Coordinates of C-alpha atoms in Angstrom, one line a residue:
M1 CA 80.6 81.9 101.9
Q2 CA 78.3 81.8 98.9
E3 CA 78.5 85.5 98.5
L4 CA 82.3 85.3 98.5
L5 CA 82.3 82.6 95.8
K6 CA 79.9 84.7 93.7
T7 CA 82.2 87.7 94.1
T8 CA 85.2 85.7 93.1
F9 CA 83.5 84.3 90.0
Q10 CA 82.1 87.7 89.1
A11 CA 85.5 89.3 89.1
M12 CA 87.0 86.4 87.1
V13 CA 84.3 86.8 84.4
I14 CA 84.8 90.6 84.2
C15 CA 88.6 90.0 83.8
L16 CA 88.0 87.3 81.1
I17 CA 85.8 89.7 79.1
S18 CA 88.2 92.6 79.5
G19 CA 91.1 90.4 78.4
S20 CA 89.2 89.2 75.3
I21 CA 88.8 92.8 74.3
L22 CA 92.2 94.1 75.3
I23 CA 94.6 91.5 74.0
P24 CA 93.6 91.9 70.3
L25 CA 93.8 95.6 70.7
L26 CA 97.3 95.4 72.2
R27 CA 98.3 93.2 69.3
K28 CA 96.9 95.6 66.8
L29 CA 98.8 98.5 68.4
R30 CA 102.0 96.3 68.5
F31 CA 102.4 96.8 72.2
G32 CA 104.8 93.9 72.5
Q33 CA 107.2 92.9 75.3
N34 CA 110.9 93.6 74.7
V35 CA 112.9 90.8 76.4
R36 CA 116.3 91.9 77.7
D37 CA 119.4 89.9 76.5
E38 CA 120.8 89.4 80.0
G39 CA 117.8 87.3 81.0
P40 CA 117.5 83.5 80.5
K41 CA 117.9 82.8 76.8
A42 CA 114.7 80.7 76.8
H43 CA 112.8 84.0 77.4
L44 CA 113.8 85.5 74.0
R45 CA 111.0 83.6 72.3
K46 CA 108.6 85.6 74.4
S47 CA 109.6 88.8 72.7
G48 CA 106.7 90.5 71.0
T49 CA 104.0 89.0 73.3
P50 CA 101.5 91.8 74.2
T51 CA 102.2 93.6 77.4
M52 CA 100.3 96.1 79.6
G53 CA 97.8 93.3 80.2
G54 CA 97.4 94.7 83.7
L55 CA 94.9 97.2 82.2
M56 CA 92.3 94.4 82.4
F57 CA 92.6 94.6 86.2
F58 CA 91.1 98.1 86.3
P59 CA 87.5 97.2 85.2
S60 CA 87.6 93.9 87.0
L61 CA 88.6 95.3 90.4
V62 CA 86.5 98.5 90.2
L63 CA 83.3 96.8 88.9
G64 CA 83.8 93.7 91.0
V65 CA 84.2 95.7 94.3
Y66 CA 81.4 98.1 93.3
F67 CA 78.9 95.3 92.5
S68 CA 79.8 93.2 95.6
A69 CA 80.8 95.6 98.4
G70 CA 79.5 98.9 97.2
I71 CA 81.1 102.3 98.1
N72 CA 82.3 102.9 101.6
K73 CA 85.5 104.1 103.3
E74 CA 87.2 100.8 103.1
T75 CA 86.5 100.1 99.5
V76 CA 87.3 103.6 98.4
L77 CA 90.7 103.4 100.1
F78 CA 91.4 100.0 98.7
L79 CA 90.5 101.0 95.1
L80 CA 92.2 104.4 95.1
V81 CA 95.6 103.1 96.2
T82 CA 95.2 100.1 93.9
L83 CA 94.4 102.3 90.9
A84 CA 97.1 104.8 91.8
F85 CA 99.8 102.2 91.7
G86 CA 98.4 100.8 88.5
C87 CA 98.6 104.3 86.9
I88 CA 102.3 104.5 87.9
G89 CA 102.9 101.1 86.3
F90 CA 100.9 102.2 83.2
L91 CA 103.0 105.3 82.8
D92 CA 106.2 103.2 83.1
D93 CA 104.9 100.7 80.5
F94 CA 103.8 103.4 78.2
I95 CA 107.2 105.1 78.1
K96 CA 108.8 101.7 77.5
V97 CA 106.5 100.4 74.8
V98 CA 105.2 103.6 73.1
R99 CA 108.0 106.1 73.7
H100 CA 110.6 103.3 73.2
R101 CA 112.6 104.3 76.3
S102 CA 113.8 100.8 77.4
M103 CA 113.9 101.5 81.1
G104 CA 110.6 103.4 81.3
L105 CA 110.3 105.8 84.2
R106 CA 113.6 106.7 85.8
A107 CA 114.2 104.8 89.1
I108 CA 114.0 107.9 91.2
E109 CA 110.8 109.0 89.4
K110 CA 109.1 105.7 90.0
L111 CA 110.3 105.6 93.7
L112 CA 109.1 109.1 94.5
A113 CA 105.7 108.4 92.9
Q114 CA 105.4 105.2 95.0
I115 CA 106.3 107.0 98.2
L116 CA 103.8 109.8 97.5
V117 CA 100.9 107.4 96.8
S118 CA 101.9 105.3 99.9
A119 CA 102.2 108.3 102.2
I120 CA 98.7 109.6 101.2
F121 CA 97.2 106.1 101.5
V122 CA 98.7 105.4 104.9
Y123 CA 97.7 108.8 106.3
A124 CA 94.1 108.3 105.0
A125 CA 94.0 104.8 106.4
V126 CA 95.0 106.1 109.9
K127 CA 92.9 109.3 109.9
L128 CA 89.9 108.4 107.8
G129 CA 89.9 104.6 108.1
D130 CA 90.4 104.8 111.9
R131 CA 93.2 102.2 111.7
G132 CA 95.4 103.7 114.4
T133 CA 99.2 103.5 114.6
D134 CA 99.6 100.4 116.8
L135 CA 101.3 97.4 115.2
P136 CA 100.0 94.0 116.3
I137 CA 102.5 91.1 116.7
P138 CA 101.2 88.1 114.8
G139 CA 100.3 85.1 117.0
T140 CA 100.4 87.1 120.2
S141 CA 98.3 89.6 122.0
W142 CA 101.1 92.2 122.0
V143 CA 101.1 95.4 120.0
L144 CA 103.8 97.9 119.4
P145 CA 102.5 101.5 120.0
L146 CA 104.6 103.1 117.2
G147 CA 102.8 106.4 117.2
V148 CA 104.2 108.7 114.5
L149 CA 106.8 106.1 113.6
Y150 CA 104.0 104.0 112.1
Y151 CA 103.8 106.3 109.1
P152 CA 107.4 105.8 107.7
F153 CA 107.2 102.1 108.6
A154 CA 103.9 101.5 106.7
V155 CA 105.1 103.6 103.7
F156 CA 108.4 101.6 103.6
M157 CA 106.5 98.3 103.7
L158 CA 104.0 99.3 101.1
V159 CA 106.7 100.6 98.7
G160 CA 108.8 97.5 99.4
F161 CA 106.0 95.0 98.7
N162 CA 104.9 97.0 95.7
N163 CA 108.4 96.4 94.2
A164 CA 108.5 92.8 95.5
V165 CA 105.5 91.9 93.4
N166 CA 107.2 93.6 90.5
L167 CA 110.3 91.5 91.0
T168 CA 108.2 88.3 91.2
D169 CA 106.6 89.1 87.8
G170 CA 109.2 87.3 85.7
L171 CA 107.6 84.0 84.6
D172 CA 104.2 83.2 83.1
G173 CA 101.6 83.0 85.8
L174 CA 104.0 83.5 88.7
A175 CA 103.0 86.9 90.2
S176 CA 99.3 86.6 89.6
G177 CA 99.2 83.1 91.1
V178 CA 101.2 84.0 94.2
T179 CA 99.1 87.1 94.7
M180 CA 95.9 85.0 94.3
F181 CA 97.0 82.8 97.2
A182 CA 97.7 85.8 99.4
A183 CA 94.4 87.3 98.5
L184 CA 92.6 84.0 99.4
A185 CA 94.2 84.2 102.8
Y186 CA 92.7 87.6 103.3
V187 CA 89.3 86.4 102.1
L188 CA 89.3 83.9 105.0
I189 CA 90.8 86.1 107.6
T190 CA 88.6 89.1 107.0
N191 CA 85.5 86.9 106.7
V192 CA 86.2 85.3 110.1
W193 CA 86.9 88.8 111.6
G194 CA 83.6 90.1 110.2
L195 CA 85.2 92.7 107.9
K196 CA 82.7 92.1 105.1
S197 CA 83.7 94.9 102.7
L198 CA 87.4 93.9 102.9
S199 CA 86.5 90.2 102.5
L200 CA 84.6 91.0 99.3
A201 CA 87.5 93.2 98.1
A202 CA 89.9 90.4 98.7
A203 CA 87.6 87.9 96.9
T204 CA 87.5 90.4 94.0
L205 CA 91.3 90.5 93.9
A206 CA 91.5 86.7 94.0
G207 CA 89.0 86.4 91.1
T208 CA 90.8 89.0 89.1
C209 CA 94.1 87.1 89.4
L210 CA 92.3 83.8 88.5
G211 CA 90.8 85.4 85.4
F212 CA 94.2 86.8 84.3
L213 CA 95.8 83.4 84.7
F214 CA 93.6 82.2 81.8
F215 CA 95.6 84.5 79.5
N216 CA 98.9 84.5 81.4
I217 CA 99.5 80.8 82.1
N218 CA 102.4 79.3 80.1
P219 CA 102.6 80.0 77.2
A220 CA 101.4 83.4 78.0
R221 CA 99.2 85.3 75.6
V222 CA 99.7 88.5 77.4
F223 CA 102.0 89.9 80.1
M224 CA 100.7 92.2 82.9
G225 CA 103.6 94.6 82.7
D226 CA 104.3 97.1 85.4
T227 CA 100.7 98.2 85.0
G228 CA 99.6 94.9 86.6
S229 CA 102.5 94.1 88.9
L230 CA 102.5 97.5 90.7
L231 CA 98.7 97.4 90.8
L232 CA 98.7 94.0 92.4
G233 CA 101.5 95.0 94.9
G234 CA 99.5 98.0 96.0
S235 CA 96.3 96.1 96.2
I236 CA 97.5 93.1 98.2
F237 CA 99.5 95.1 100.8
S238 CA 96.7 97.7 101.2
L239 CA 94.7 94.8 102.6
A240 CA 97.4 94.2 105.2
I241 CA 97.3 97.9 106.2
L242 CA 93.5 98.0 106.3
T243 CA 93.4 94.9 108.5
K244 CA 96.4 95.9 110.7
T245 CA 98.3 92.7 109.6
E246 CA 101.4 94.4 108.2
L247 CA 103.8 92.0 110.0
L248 CA 101.7 89.0 109.3
F249 CA 102.0 89.8 105.6
V250 CA 105.7 89.0 105.8
I251 CA 104.5 85.4 106.3
I252 CA 101.5 85.4 104.0
G253 CA 103.6 87.1 101.2
G254 CA 106.6 84.9 102.0
V255 CA 107.4 84.3 98.3
F256 CA 107.6 88.0 97.7
V257 CA 110.0 88.3 100.6
L258 CA 112.2 85.5 99.3
E259 CA 112.3 87.0 95.8
T260 CA 113.4 90.4 97.2
L261 CA 115.9 88.9 99.6
S262 CA 117.5 87.0 96.7
V263 CA 118.1 90.3 94.9
I264 CA 119.5 92.0 97.9
L265 CA 121.8 89.0 98.8
Q266 CA 123.0 88.8 95.2
V267 CA 124.1 92.4 95.2
V268 CA 125.7 92.3 98.6
Y269 CA 127.6 89.0 97.9
F270 CA 128.7 90.3 94.5
R271 CA 130.2 93.4 96.0
L272 CA 131.8 91.7 99.0
T273 CA 133.4 88.9 96.9
G274 CA 134.6 91.1 94.0
G275 CA 132.2 89.8 91.4
K276 CA 131.2 86.3 92.5
R277 CA 127.5 85.4 92.4
L278 CA 125.5 83.7 95.2
F279 CA 122.7 82.7 92.8
K280 CA 123.1 81.9 89.1
M281 CA 120.7 84.8 88.5
S282 CA 118.2 86.8 90.7
P283 CA 115.4 87.1 91.4
L284 CA 115.2 83.6 92.8
H285 CA 112.9 82.1 90.2
H286 CA 115.6 82.7 87.5
H287 CA 118.2 80.8 89.6
F288 CA 116.0 77.7 89.4
E289 CA 115.4 78.2 85.7
L290 CA 119.1 78.3 85.0
S291 CA 119.6 75.3 87.3
G292 CA 117.6 73.3 84.7
W293 CA 114.1 73.5 86.0
S294 CA 111.3 74.1 83.4
E295 CA 109.4 77.3 83.7
Q296 CA 106.2 75.4 84.6
R297 CA 108.0 73.5 87.4
V298 CA 109.3 76.8 88.9
V299 CA 105.9 78.4 88.8
I300 CA 104.0 75.4 90.3
T301 CA 106.7 75.1 93.1
F302 CA 106.4 78.8 93.9
W303 CA 102.6 78.5 93.9
G304 CA 102.8 75.7 96.3
L305 CA 105.1 77.7 98.6
A306 CA 102.7 80.6 98.4
A307 CA 99.8 78.3 99.4
V308 CA 101.9 77.1 102.4
C309 CA 102.7 80.7 103.4
A310 CA 99.1 81.7 103.2
C311 CA 98.1 78.7 105.4
L312 CA 100.8 79.6 108.0
G313 CA 99.5 83.1 108.1
I314 CA 95.9 82.0 108.6
M315 CA 96.9 79.6 111.4
L316 CA 98.7 82.4 113.3
V317 CA 95.7 84.6 113.6
L318 CA 92.6 82.3 113.5

């Protein structure tokens, strides 16, 4: 346990140092966030806040994992998929901020890139990481022998949760805080299961999120951008694949599931009712904002829910 705490603290410090260097540079380069008019009006004051802060995750995760767990099959797989998704997000942010194309990568371009990265990672996890294609059912001794069907299933889940974290990144400290609780769940689960390298990787991810919160808590001094949200999405669900807890993550990452479902339900309800809205705005966190909740109250409530989901997931498998 002492080693895990040291790893978490180490990653947090690296992230703090990276942020202290990066944020002034982003300000100097005028890499500010453009806030869309259709969002909550209170967010307009955030326009110009430096974005692409997810770049500080790169040294924190790479150095943190290298210094704690070293280089092996599990850490290489974890880092490669994490950094690959981070690069997709960086390209998206770069096009938005530097090339001044408001929507960044085209939706089909981003989706195809996510599918490609996911497919390579899933194949490598099965073939090189010896993870197999069986799917355990949480809380039971049952497994589903999916065989070749595991590949499209895992790719779908990885792409889905990658975008779910991206949807959750809408309030100061929200996505990084929720991801931190999910990562802490994996710190405990992998430690109990004796998966030392993955436990240290999860601790590094938790420490990275904690360090980023120092800069991102309301009022945020920097936003992670798609660079950070896609990186976090790939990072946290890669732990689910590497530990064969893909279905369990639906519980551990329950907040991400709710955020995504709110968007899907909003679209379906809008089309079925000829323009009526189920929520005042989606994703779900904006609904509560527009219902009169302060941003801080929404974030703390979602953090609490994320902690409950993490505990439920732990209880199911330990």
